[in-house]
Amino acid sequence: MILRTLSLLRSLQGASHTADEARASVQQASDYRWLCDQLRHGTVVDEAARLADGTPALAVALAYPATAKRLAGGSWPEPPEARERCHVAGTHACRAAGAPAYRTLESLSRGVAEGAISILRDAARFQYLLERDALELAWRRPQRLPTGLAAALPESSGASGWFLLTLRVPSTTPPPRLTGAWLDERLDRYRRILPRPG
């Protein structure tokens, strides 16, 4: 099953792609699916944001309690002022927020079941976000969180502060609800990242 997954991905990507590159595609697809699942908990905090290439975007914020386990995953300074000046980006931002690392044999089997094409599609969507610096994570004190987001969070959960994961999505109008399907549509529409039909 595992060899079949890698074979499918490599045949779709091209013979020059290695097994490690195929695994990287699975990881990116896994990160993207995690992000889509988390999106429903987010709040639009900036309707005039921009991607790195200048594309108009909405900034969506997701907050996670800064637990001891999450803080241990990075070298965060002790003074709050210094800690708030630090940030991580891209894949590291997702991992710091709690996204699992799907670098297991089970994840590759799951890839076969769902289809190699869907893995490449989601990996391409995630790569689009990475290339445009659309993902960033920073630590914030409760009083420094965006107003709209802070109102929806339980006060008891942020004793050690919050990790704020910000995702910039190419769009100018907030949707009625933040969903993974909406994120798919925005990325596909703006940059045509889907593979062309064979």
XYZ file of C-alpha atoms in Angstrom:
198
model
C 0.000 0.000 0.000
C 2.787 2.419 0.923
C 4.767 1.696 -2.231
C 1.601 2.125 -4.264
C 1.055 5.599 -2.813
C 4.598 6.698 -3.593
C 4.414 5.171 -7.060
C 1.179 7.011 -7.844
C 2.507 10.341 -6.620
C 5.812 9.983 -8.438
C 4.095 9.019 -11.680
C 1.844 12.077 -11.429
C 4.645 14.435 -10.424
C 7.188 13.077 -12.883
C 9.843 10.416 -12.785
C 12.443 12.881 -11.492
C 10.612 13.275 -8.186
C 12.045 11.248 -5.339
C 10.270 9.321 -2.609
C 11.143 12.140 -0.191
C 9.444 14.655 -2.471
C 6.374 12.433 -2.637
C 6.303 12.291 1.154
C 6.652 16.091 1.258
C 3.549 16.365 -0.923
C 1.639 14.172 1.523
C 2.805 16.394 4.388
C 1.713 19.572 2.613
C -1.670 18.057 1.782
C -2.065 17.011 5.418
C -1.206 20.510 6.625
C -3.694 22.010 4.202
C -6.487 19.681 5.297
C -5.765 20.518 8.929
C -5.969 24.218 8.080
C -9.299 23.740 6.284
C -10.702 21.921 9.305
C -9.546 24.675 11.677
C -10.906 27.509 9.556
C -14.426 27.320 11.002
C -13.016 28.521 14.320
C -11.442 31.607 12.751
C -12.403 35.269 12.613
C -11.774 37.796 9.842
C -9.629 40.474 11.503
C -8.496 42.528 8.495
C -10.410 43.073 5.252
C -7.615 45.096 3.621
C -4.680 42.693 3.916
C -2.316 41.724 1.092
C -0.429 38.633 0.047
C 3.311 38.935 -0.574
C 2.660 39.410 -4.298
C 0.220 42.274 -3.667
C -2.999 40.296 -4.129
C -5.858 41.767 -2.015
C -6.647 39.428 0.850
C -8.656 38.854 3.993
C -6.703 38.114 7.167
C -8.273 35.284 9.150
C -7.067 34.732 12.721
C -7.183 31.515 14.733
C -6.245 31.490 18.422
C -4.729 28.628 20.406
C -3.888 28.628 24.141
C -0.141 28.956 24.662
C 0.167 25.729 26.623
C 3.478 24.554 28.046
C 3.677 21.930 25.283
C 3.206 24.502 22.531
C 5.685 26.906 24.122
C 8.231 24.097 24.403
C 8.133 23.689 20.640
C 10.114 26.902 20.071
C 12.594 29.303 21.647
C 10.128 31.909 22.888
C 11.646 34.670 25.076
C 10.338 35.013 28.627
C 9.585 38.795 28.655
C 6.116 39.349 27.109
C 7.270 42.356 25.081
C 10.096 40.367 23.488
C 7.894 37.331 22.936
C 5.342 39.401 21.037
C 8.035 40.555 18.618
C 8.744 36.973 17.531
C 6.868 34.976 14.924
C 7.109 31.828 12.839
C 5.831 31.365 9.297
C 4.611 28.758 6.852
C 4.667 25.094 7.807
C 6.333 25.937 11.126
C 3.369 28.165 11.996
C 0.936 25.286 11.506
C 3.113 22.935 13.543
C 3.437 25.451 16.397
C -0.352 25.824 16.452
C -0.792 22.078 16.842
C -0.997 20.602 13.342
C 0.121 16.963 13.490
C 3.134 15.811 11.524
C 1.724 13.172 9.186
C 5.097 11.645 8.443
C 3.883 8.127 9.158
C 3.141 5.061 7.085
C -0.522 5.377 8.051
C -0.720 8.810 6.446
C 0.526 7.435 3.147
C -2.072 4.656 3.209
C -4.714 7.305 3.782
C -3.383 9.034 0.699
C -4.094 6.025 -1.484
C -7.645 5.742 -0.159
C -8.422 9.388 -0.893
C -6.620 9.499 -4.212
C -3.214 10.731 -5.287
C -4.771 13.518 -7.361
C -6.405 15.032 -4.268
C -3.057 14.932 -2.462
C -1.349 16.845 -5.261
C -4.224 19.323 -5.436
C -4.150 20.096 -1.708
C -0.345 20.187 -1.671
C -0.450 22.743 -4.513
C -2.936 24.867 -2.594
C -0.714 24.803 0.492
C 2.365 25.602 -1.598
C 0.526 28.631 -2.975
C 0.037 29.896 0.583
C 3.684 29.253 1.463
C 5.016 31.056 -1.603
C 2.977 34.159 -0.772
C 3.859 34.275 2.944
C 0.192 33.791 3.809
C 0.724 31.942 7.111
C 2.186 33.446 10.271
C 2.014 32.611 13.967
C 2.782 34.974 16.859
C 2.281 34.986 20.628
C -0.087 37.528 22.150
C -1.179 38.551 25.611
C -4.982 38.291 26.034
C -5.365 42.081 26.006
C -3.469 42.304 22.698
C -5.749 39.967 20.739
C -7.954 41.398 17.954
C -11.248 42.583 19.467
C -13.529 40.384 17.385
C -11.485 37.307 18.178
C -10.979 37.977 21.883
C -14.722 38.184 22.506
C -15.200 34.602 21.324
C -12.477 33.035 23.491
C -12.876 31.588 27.004
C -10.961 33.752 29.482
C -9.798 30.752 31.498
C -7.889 29.229 28.566
C -5.369 32.009 27.981
C -3.528 32.282 31.279
C -0.177 31.881 29.497
C -1.222 33.940 26.503
C -2.362 32.861 23.063
C -0.768 31.751 19.848
C -2.363 33.684 17.015
C -2.251 31.922 13.638
C -3.013 34.384 10.841
C -3.960 33.160 7.377
C -4.261 35.615 4.492
C -6.736 34.447 1.855
C -7.034 36.030 -1.621
C -10.458 37.656 -1.355
C -12.074 41.044 -0.809
C -15.425 40.004 0.669
C -15.841 37.988 3.888
C -17.937 34.839 3.385
C -21.075 34.101 5.447
C -19.080 31.293 7.084
C -15.410 30.378 7.049
C -15.082 26.863 5.642
C -12.547 24.685 3.917
C -14.679 24.698 0.765
C -14.504 28.502 0.698
C -10.716 28.399 1.045
C -10.487 25.859 -1.801
C -12.590 28.079 -4.051
C -10.627 31.259 -3.346
C -7.224 29.677 -3.965
C -8.343 27.873 -7.112
C -10.053 30.933 -8.546
C -7.244 33.406 -7.956
C -4.232 31.439 -9.115
C -5.520 28.447 -11.081
C -3.275 26.118 -9.130
C -5.171 22.941 -9.988
C -3.490 20.515 -12.393
C -4.894 20.676 -15.906
C -7.103 17.719 -16.833
C -5.182 15.080 -18.740
